Structures are given as C-alpha cells and as structure tokens.
PDB file of C-alpha atoms in Angstrom:
ATOM      1  CA  MET A   9      82.236  51.325 -29.615  1.00 47.00           C
ATOM      2  CA  PRO A  10      82.724  47.541 -29.887  1.00 48.00           C
ATOM      3  CA  CYS A  11      79.768  47.135 -27.628  1.00 46.00           C
ATOM      4  CA  LEU A  12      77.687  49.394 -29.837  1.00 41.00           C
ATOM      5  CA  LEU A  13      78.641  47.435 -32.967  1.00 41.00           C
ATOM      6  CA  ARG A  14      77.762  44.149 -31.317  1.00 45.00           C
ATOM      7  CA  THR A  15      74.380  45.387 -30.233  1.00 43.00           C
ATOM      8  CA  ILE A  16      73.216  47.061 -33.453  1.00 42.00           C
ATOM      9  CA  PRO A  17      71.418  43.922 -34.636  1.00 45.00           C
ATOM     10  CA  LEU A  18      69.817  43.566 -31.255  1.00 42.00           C
ATOM     11  CA  LEU A  19      68.744  47.209 -31.280  1.00 39.00           C
ATOM     12  CA  VAL A  20      67.153  46.696 -34.628  1.00 41.00           C
ATOM     13  CA  LEU A  21      65.461  43.463 -33.745  1.00 40.00           C
ATOM     14  CA  LEU A  22      64.560  43.997 -30.128  1.00 43.00           C
ATOM     15  CA  GLY A  23      64.628  47.779 -29.765  1.00 45.00           C
ATOM     16  CA  VAL A  24      66.529  47.511 -26.483  1.00 43.00           C
ATOM     17  CA  SER A  25      69.809  48.958 -25.249  1.00 44.00           C
ATOM     18  CA  CYS A  26      72.922  47.137 -24.161  1.00 44.00           C
ATOM     19  CA  SER A  27      71.643  47.083 -20.589  1.00 45.00           C
ATOM     20  CA  THR A  28      70.529  43.544 -19.625  1.00 45.00           C
ATOM     21  CA  SER A  29      68.029  45.018 -17.193  1.00 47.00           C
ATOM     22  CA  ASP A  30      65.881  46.201 -20.130  1.00 48.00           C
ATOM     23  CA  ILE A  31      65.612  42.718 -21.749  1.00 46.00           C
ATOM     24  CA  PRO A  32      62.210  41.159 -21.002  1.00 48.00           C
ATOM     25  CA  ASP A  33      62.210  38.060 -18.776  1.00 52.00           C
ATOM     26  CA  LEU A  34      61.234  35.326 -21.259  1.00 49.00           C
ATOM     27  CA  ASN A  35      60.294  32.872 -18.525  1.00 51.00           C
ATOM     28  CA  ARG A  36      57.873  35.394 -17.083  1.00 57.00           C
ATOM     29  CA  GLN A  37      56.370  36.045 -20.530  1.00 52.00           C
ATOM     30  CA  VAL A  38      55.940  32.340 -21.139  1.00 49.00           C
ATOM     31  CA  ASP A  39      54.318  31.889 -17.749  1.00 53.00           C
ATOM     32  CA  GLN A  40      51.939  34.776 -18.431  1.00 54.00           C
ATOM     33  CA  ALA A  41      51.110  33.453 -21.888  1.00 50.00           C
ATOM     34  CA  VAL A  42      50.404  29.983 -20.538  1.00 47.00           C
ATOM     35  CA  ALA A  43      48.259  31.415 -17.754  1.00 51.00           C
ATOM     36  CA  ALA A  44      46.297  33.542 -20.226  1.00 49.00           C
ATOM     37  CA  THR A  45      45.808  30.561 -22.518  1.00 45.00           C
ATOM     38  CA  LEU A  46      44.569  28.366 -19.695  1.00 46.00           C
ATOM     39  CA  ALA A  47      42.211  31.097 -18.554  1.00 51.00           C
ATOM     40  CA  ALA A  48      40.810  31.421 -22.055  1.00 48.00           C
ATOM     41  CA  ILE A  49      40.012  27.727 -22.413  1.00 48.00           C
ATOM     42  CA  PRO A  50      36.266  27.263 -21.829  1.00 53.00           C
ATOM     43  CA  SER A  51      35.410  25.027 -18.916  1.00 53.00           C
ATOM     44  CA  SER A  52      33.813  21.720 -19.747  1.00 53.00           C
ATOM     45  CA  THR A  53      30.115  21.201 -19.112  1.00 53.00           C
ATOM     46  CA  ARG A  54      29.493  19.563 -15.756  1.00 57.00           C
ATOM     47  CA  ILE A  55      28.198  16.026 -15.928  1.00 57.00           C
ATOM     48  CA  PRO A  56      24.651  16.084 -14.502  1.00 57.00           C
ATOM     49  CA  PRO A  57      24.152  14.031 -11.362  1.00 58.00           C
ATOM     50  CA  PRO A  58      22.486  10.675 -11.897  1.00 58.00           C
ATOM     51  CA  SER A  59      18.708  10.635 -11.662  1.00 52.00           C
ATOM     52  CA  PRO A  60      17.468   9.039  -8.463  1.00 54.00           C
ATOM     53  CA  ILE A  61      16.073   5.558  -8.835  1.00 56.00           C
ATOM     54  CA  PRO A  62      12.335   5.620  -8.066  1.00 49.00           C
ATOM     55  CA  THR A  63      11.539   3.963  -4.780  1.00 49.00           C
ATOM     56  CA  ALA A  64       8.884   1.330  -4.501  1.00 46.00           C
ATOM     57  CA  THR A  65       5.390   2.468  -3.579  1.00 44.00           C
ATOM     58  CA  PRO A  66       4.931   1.601   0.108  1.00 45.00           C
ATOM     59  CA  PHE A  67       1.570  -0.040  -0.546  1.00 43.00           C
ATOM     60  CA  ASN A  68      -0.224  -1.990  -3.229  1.00 44.00           C
ATOM     61  CA  LEU A  69      -1.794   0.420  -5.712  1.00 47.00           C
ATOM     62  CA  ASN A  70      -4.586  -2.046  -6.369  1.00 60.00           C
ATOM     63  CA  GLY A  71      -7.391  -0.741  -4.180  1.00 73.00           C
ATOM     64  CA  ILE A  72      -6.014   2.750  -3.613  1.00 84.00           C
ATOM     65  CA  TYR A  73      -7.936   5.943  -4.251  1.00 90.00           C
ATOM     66  CA  CYS A  74      -5.745   9.047  -4.581  1.00 92.00           C
ATOM     67  CA  GLU A  75      -7.265  12.462  -5.185  1.00 92.00           C
ATOM     68  CA  TYR A  76      -7.896  15.775  -3.419  1.00 94.00           C
ATOM     69  CA  GLY A  77      -4.543  15.625  -1.619  1.00 94.00           C
ATOM     70  CA  PHE A  78      -4.878  12.214   0.048  1.00 95.00           C
ATOM     71  CA  CYS A  79      -4.860   8.485  -0.632  1.00 94.00           C
ATOM     72  CA  VAL A  80      -7.083   5.907   1.041  1.00 95.00           C
ATOM     73  CA  GLY A  81      -7.386   2.152   0.722  1.00 92.00           C
ATOM     74  CA  HIS A  82     -10.481   0.302  -0.426  1.00 90.00           C
ATOM     75  CA  PRO A  83     -11.289  -3.222  -1.620  1.00 89.00           C
ATOM     76  CA  SER A  84     -10.007  -3.904  -5.093  1.00 83.00           C
ATOM     77  CA  GLY A  85     -13.461  -4.878  -6.308  1.00 82.00           C
ATOM     78  CA  VAL A  86     -14.997  -1.447  -5.674  1.00 88.00           C
ATOM     79  CA  ALA A  87     -14.131   2.108  -6.641  1.00 89.00           C
ATOM     80  CA  TYR A  88     -14.892   5.444  -5.019  1.00 93.00           C
ATOM     81  CA  TYR A  89     -16.769   8.068  -6.984  1.00 93.00           C
ATOM     82  CA  ASP A  90     -17.386  11.727  -6.205  1.00 95.00           C
ATOM     83  CA  HIS A  91     -20.853  11.844  -4.690  1.00 95.00           C
ATOM     84  CA  LEU A  92     -21.001  15.653  -4.731  1.00 95.00           C
ATOM     85  CA  ALA A  93     -20.173  15.781  -8.435  1.00 94.00           C
ATOM     86  CA  SER A  94     -22.816  13.158  -9.177  1.00 93.00           C
ATOM     87  CA  GLN A  95     -25.402  15.332  -7.412  1.00 93.00           C
ATOM     88  CA  ASN A  96     -24.216  18.592  -8.968  1.00 94.00           C
ATOM     89  CA  PRO A  97     -21.423  18.607 -11.595  1.00 93.00           C
ATOM     90  CA  GLN A  98     -20.862  22.311 -10.876  1.00 94.00           C
ATOM     91  CA  SER A  99     -19.996  21.610  -7.230  1.00 94.00           C
ATOM     92  CA  PRO A 100     -17.619  18.644  -7.060  1.00 95.00           C
ATOM     93  CA  SER A 101     -15.535  17.686  -4.064  1.00 96.00           C
ATOM     94  CA  ARG A 102     -12.552  19.900  -3.308  1.00 96.00           C
ATOM     95  CA  TYR A 103      -9.513  19.823  -1.043  1.00 96.00           C
ATOM     96  CA  ASP A 104     -11.419  21.555   1.742  1.00 96.00           C
ATOM     97  CA  ASN A 105     -14.684  19.623   1.496  1.00 96.00           C
ATOM     98  CA  GLY A 106     -15.693  16.352  -0.110  1.00 96.00           C
ATOM     99  CA  PHE A 107     -17.872  13.259  -0.139  1.00 97.00           C
ATOM    100  CA  LEU A 108     -17.011   9.925  -1.791  1.00 96.00           C
ATOM    101  CA  VAL A 109     -19.081   6.755  -2.088  1.00 95.00           C
ATOM    102  CA  ALA A 110     -18.192   3.199  -3.132  1.00 94.00           C
ATOM    103  CA  TYR A 111     -20.404   0.143  -3.137  1.00 91.00           C
ATOM    104  CA  GLN A 112     -20.626  -3.503  -4.108  1.00 89.00           C
ATOM    105  CA  VAL A 113     -24.152  -4.851  -4.199  1.00 84.00           C
ATOM    106  CA  PRO A 114     -25.179  -6.505  -1.971  1.00 88.00           C
ATOM    107  CA  THR A 115     -22.114  -6.827   0.254  1.00 90.00           C
ATOM    108  CA  MET A 116     -20.983  -3.314   1.185  1.00 93.00           C
ATOM    109  CA  VAL A 117     -21.436   0.435   0.929  1.00 94.00           C
ATOM    110  CA  LEU A 118     -18.591   2.806   1.847  1.00 96.00           C
ATOM    111  CA  HIS A 119     -18.717   6.533   2.596  1.00 97.00           C
ATOM    112  CA  LEU A 120     -15.814   8.935   3.044  1.00 97.00           C
ATOM    113  CA  ILE A 121     -16.190  12.625   3.831  1.00 97.00           C
ATOM    114  CA  TRP A 122     -13.685  15.300   4.788  1.00 97.00           C
ATOM    115  CA  LEU A 123     -13.618  18.895   5.916  1.00 97.00           C
ATOM    116  CA  GLN A 124     -10.842  21.427   6.297  1.00 97.00           C
ATOM    117  CA  ALA A 125     -10.638  22.276  10.006  1.00 94.00           C
ATOM    118  CA  PRO A 126      -7.168  23.552  10.995  1.00 93.00           C
ATOM    119  CA  GLY A 127      -6.168  22.896  14.586  1.00 91.00           C
ATOM    120  CA  THR A 128      -8.897  20.331  15.249  1.00 93.00           C
ATOM    121  CA  ALA A 129      -7.722  17.571  17.583  1.00 91.00           C
ATOM    122  CA  ASP A 130     -11.065  15.800  18.108  1.00 94.00           C
ATOM    123  CA  PRO A 131     -12.544  14.454  14.847  1.00 95.00           C
ATOM    124  CA  GLY A 132     -15.684  13.133  16.554  1.00 95.00           C
ATOM    125  CA  PHE A 133     -17.951  15.900  15.277  1.00 95.00           C
ATOM    126  CA  LEU A 134     -17.499  14.755  11.686  1.00 96.00           C
ATOM    127  CA  MET A 135     -18.168  11.119  12.534  1.00 96.00           C
ATOM    128  CA  ASP A 136     -21.361  12.220  14.292  1.00 95.00           C
ATOM    129  CA  SER A 137     -22.497  13.946  11.102  1.00 94.00           C
ATOM    130  CA  LEU A 138     -21.905  10.756   9.097  1.00 95.00           C
ATOM    131  CA  ILE A 139     -23.905   8.512  11.421  1.00 95.00           C
ATOM    132  CA  ALA A 140     -27.461   8.900  10.126  1.00 92.00           C
ATOM    133  CA  ASP A 141     -30.308   9.501  12.542  1.00 90.00           C
ATOM    134  CA  GLN A 142     -33.155   6.986  12.338  1.00 91.00           C
ATOM    135  CA  ILE A 143     -30.893   4.667  10.302  1.00 94.00           C
ATOM    136  CA  ASP A 144     -27.656   4.042  12.239  1.00 96.00           C
ATOM    137  CA  THR A 145     -27.196   3.100  15.892  1.00 95.00           C
ATOM    138  CA  ARG A 146     -23.870   3.025  17.724  1.00 95.00           C
ATOM    139  CA  LYS A 147     -22.837  -0.275  19.267  1.00 94.00           C
ATOM    140  CA  GLY A 148     -20.291  -0.993  21.959  1.00 89.00           C
ATOM    141  CA  ASN A 149     -17.465   1.279  23.022  1.00 92.00           C
ATOM    142  CA  LEU A 150     -15.830   4.078  21.097  1.00 95.00           C
ATOM    143  CA  ASP A 151     -12.217   3.136  20.365  1.00 95.00           C
ATOM    144  CA  VAL A 152      -9.779   6.058  20.385  1.00 95.00           C
ATOM    145  CA  PHE A 153      -6.150   5.619  19.344  1.00 94.00           C
ATOM    146  CA  LEU A 154      -3.166   7.289  17.675  1.00 95.00           C
ATOM    147  CA  VAL A 155      -1.979   6.094  14.255  1.00 94.00           C
ATOM    148  CA  ARG A 156       1.073   7.693  12.607  1.00 93.00           C
ATOM    149  CA  GLY A 157       0.401  10.949  14.415  1.00 91.00           C
ATOM    150  CA  MET A 158      -3.326  10.982  13.527  1.00 94.00           C
ATOM    151  CA  ASN A 159      -6.035  11.059  16.193  1.00 94.00           C
ATOM    152  CA  VAL A 160      -8.376   8.207  15.240  1.00 96.00           C
ATOM    153  CA  MET A 161     -11.702   6.944  16.612  1.00 97.00           C
ATOM    154  CA  TYR A 162     -13.887   4.002  15.591  1.00 97.00           C
ATOM    155  CA  THR A 163     -17.276   2.605  16.589  1.00 97.00           C
ATOM    156  CA  SER A 164     -19.378  -0.310  15.417  1.00 97.00           C
ATOM    157  CA  ILE A 165     -22.893   0.490  14.246  1.00 97.00           C
ATOM    158  CA  ALA A 166     -26.125  -1.327  13.526  1.00 96.00           C
ATOM    159  CA  THR A 167     -28.210  -0.097  10.608  1.00 95.00           C
ATOM    160  CA  ASN A 168     -31.575  -0.622   8.987  1.00 94.00           C
ATOM    161  CA  VAL A 169     -30.441   0.771   5.647  1.00 91.00           C
ATOM    162  CA  SER A 170     -31.008  -2.647   4.024  1.00 91.00           C
ATOM    163  CA  PRO A 171     -31.902  -6.184   5.142  1.00 90.00           C
ATOM    164  CA  ASP A 172     -28.661  -7.341   3.503  1.00 91.00           C
ATOM    165  CA  LEU A 173     -26.550  -4.731   5.288  1.00 93.00           C
ATOM    166  CA  ALA A 174     -27.458  -4.808   8.951  1.00 94.00           C
ATOM    167  CA  PHE A 175     -23.982  -4.076  10.340  1.00 96.00           C
ATOM    168  CA  GLY A 176     -21.282  -1.520   9.886  1.00 96.00           C
ATOM    169  CA  GLY A 177     -18.726   0.778  11.387  1.00 97.00           C
ATOM    170  CA  ALA A 178     -17.927   4.456  11.509  1.00 97.00           C
ATOM    171  CA  ALA A 179     -14.619   6.204  12.088  1.00 98.00           C
ATOM    172  CA  ALA A 180     -12.955   9.595  12.005  1.00 98.00           C
ATOM    173  CA  TRP A 181      -9.411  10.907  12.097  1.00 97.00           C
ATOM    174  CA  THR A 182      -7.333  14.023  11.646  1.00 96.00           C
ATOM    175  CA  CYS A 183      -4.593  14.528   9.076  1.00 95.00           C
ATOM    176  CA  GLY A 184      -2.856  17.845   8.469  1.00 93.00           C
ATOM    177  CA  ASP A 185      -5.433  20.615   8.423  1.00 95.00           C
ATOM    178  CA  ARG A 186      -8.371  18.315   7.646  1.00 97.00           C
ATOM    179  CA  VAL A 187     -10.727  15.938   9.408  1.00 97.00           C
ATOM    180  CA  PHE A 188     -11.886  12.729   7.693  1.00 97.00           C
ATOM    181  CA  ALA A 189     -14.839  10.469   8.501  1.00 97.00           C
ATOM    182  CA  TRP A 190     -15.519   6.986   7.122  1.00 97.00           C
ATOM    183  CA  LYS A 191     -18.522   4.681   7.303  1.00 97.00           C
ATOM    184  CA  ALA A 192     -19.261   1.193   6.021  1.00 96.00           C
ATOM    185  CA  TYR A 193     -22.440  -0.831   5.757  1.00 96.00           C
ATOM    186  CA  THR A 194     -21.598  -4.537   5.669  1.00 94.00           C
ATOM    187  CA  GLN A 195     -23.080  -7.992   6.195  1.00 93.00           C
ATOM    188  CA  THR A 196     -21.059  -8.637   9.374  1.00 92.00           C
ATOM    189  CA  GLU A 197     -19.637  -6.438  12.103  1.00 91.00           C
ATOM    190  CA  GLU A 198     -16.165  -7.948  11.695  1.00 92.00           C
ATOM    191  CA  THR A 199     -16.099  -7.098   7.978  1.00 93.00           C
ATOM    192  CA  ALA A 200     -16.641  -3.410   8.709  1.00 94.00           C
ATOM    193  CA  ARG A 201     -13.725  -3.279  11.155  1.00 94.00           C
ATOM    194  CA  THR A 202     -11.440  -5.082   8.712  1.00 93.00           C
ATOM    195  CA  LEU A 203     -12.374  -2.705   5.898  1.00 94.00           C
ATOM    196  CA  PHE A 204     -11.605   0.286   8.103  1.00 96.00           C
ATOM    197  CA  GLU A 205      -8.222  -1.063   9.181  1.00 94.00           C
ATOM    198  CA  GLN A 206      -7.291  -1.675   5.538  1.00 92.00           C
ATOM    199  CA  ALA A 207      -8.447   1.818   4.549  1.00 94.00           C
ATOM    200  CA  LEU A 208      -6.483   3.499   7.333  1.00 95.00           C
ATOM    201  CA  ALA A 209      -3.377   1.381   6.752  1.00 92.00           C
ATOM    202  CA  ARG A 210      -3.175   2.810   3.241  1.00 91.00           C
ATOM    203  CA  PHE A 211      -4.265   6.311   4.108  1.00 95.00           C
ATOM    204  CA  ALA A 212      -1.864   9.191   3.599  1.00 94.00           C
ATOM    205  CA  CYS A 213      -2.075  12.951   3.164  1.00 91.00           C
ATOM    206  CA  ILE A 214      -0.115  13.965   0.063  1.00 81.00           C
TER     207      ILE A 214
END
C-alpha cells in the first residue's frame, strides 16, 4: 500500500507501474532524439571545385588559321580564304574536303587542300594532285620524315606561274583520318621551305 501511495503521482504523470523495468531509458531517448535531429538537418551545399586556370596557347595566334577541325600556320601578313566557297558559295570547304588559298602580291601564293582518307599512310597522292601539270616541275629529292606522329613529305618545285614567282615547294602529310597537301609559290626556293616548316610547326588537328 505505501508503495501504491507513493507511485500514484507517477502513475498519473507517466502512466507506468512501480516496476523500474517499465520506465523508459532517458539516455536512449535523448540519443535517439539527437540522432533524429542530426539526420533532419539539411546538408550544406558542396563548394564547387575551382575553375582550372587556362593554359597558354602553345603557339603564337598571329598567323594561325583554325577552321574545319585543324589549325595551320601562315605568315602574319596574309590570310587564308576558302577557295571552294569563293567559286561556289553553296559548296564551301568541309571537314572531309577543302581548298584554301592565301597570297601576298607579288611575293607568295599559298595553297592548302585536304581530303578525308581513313587509314592512309602515304599522303603522296594528294601532293601529286596539287602539283600542276605544265606549270610545276619537281626539283631535287623528295624528303620523307615523321613529325609528331604524322607522315610528312616535301619537295622543291620550279614553276612558270609568274615571272615573279619562279620557285616553290609542295608537301603532304597525314593527320587523323585526313590527308593534307600544301604548296607555295615564292621568289626563292629557300623561302618556300621556310614557309612550309613554319606552317607545319603550328599545324594541329583539333
């Protein structure tokens, strides 16, 4: 009876019996409440990673032509234009086939053509098509070499295209699934070779 009298307030307030085994473990309830609260707190937004700092362009953009999935060097005083588009605006150059021309009267004329030809290891056929019959004549030996994984060939040429442009050079190379051919008419043979080396040094498939 004394026990019953002592526990009446507890029965009213807690609705439990005198047995201590029926009293909830307050520590456990607190732990559960804390855990539930922590779980309900929204996670903070992740800080985005810093943007990468742009790297420097590996070559001087002055004198670089970039279009149709490649870049090629040229003298800063001239600019390539799409020869196919100038002949027929409805049929401009494309990734798989193109023809560019640049010139500076009376010192140089540059040609660049390309053709999609997957698996081609020998680019000589395209250079042959760029060397004009009755106008251009090969001179000396054909130089064949490997540049950054590209099969490259170069030959000097003589030309009667103009009295001011009696010399030149022609070249071809492979890059990816395409073959490229380049030709220059110049006032000296050495100028043509220098122009080609500058063009190839800045060439890249993109």
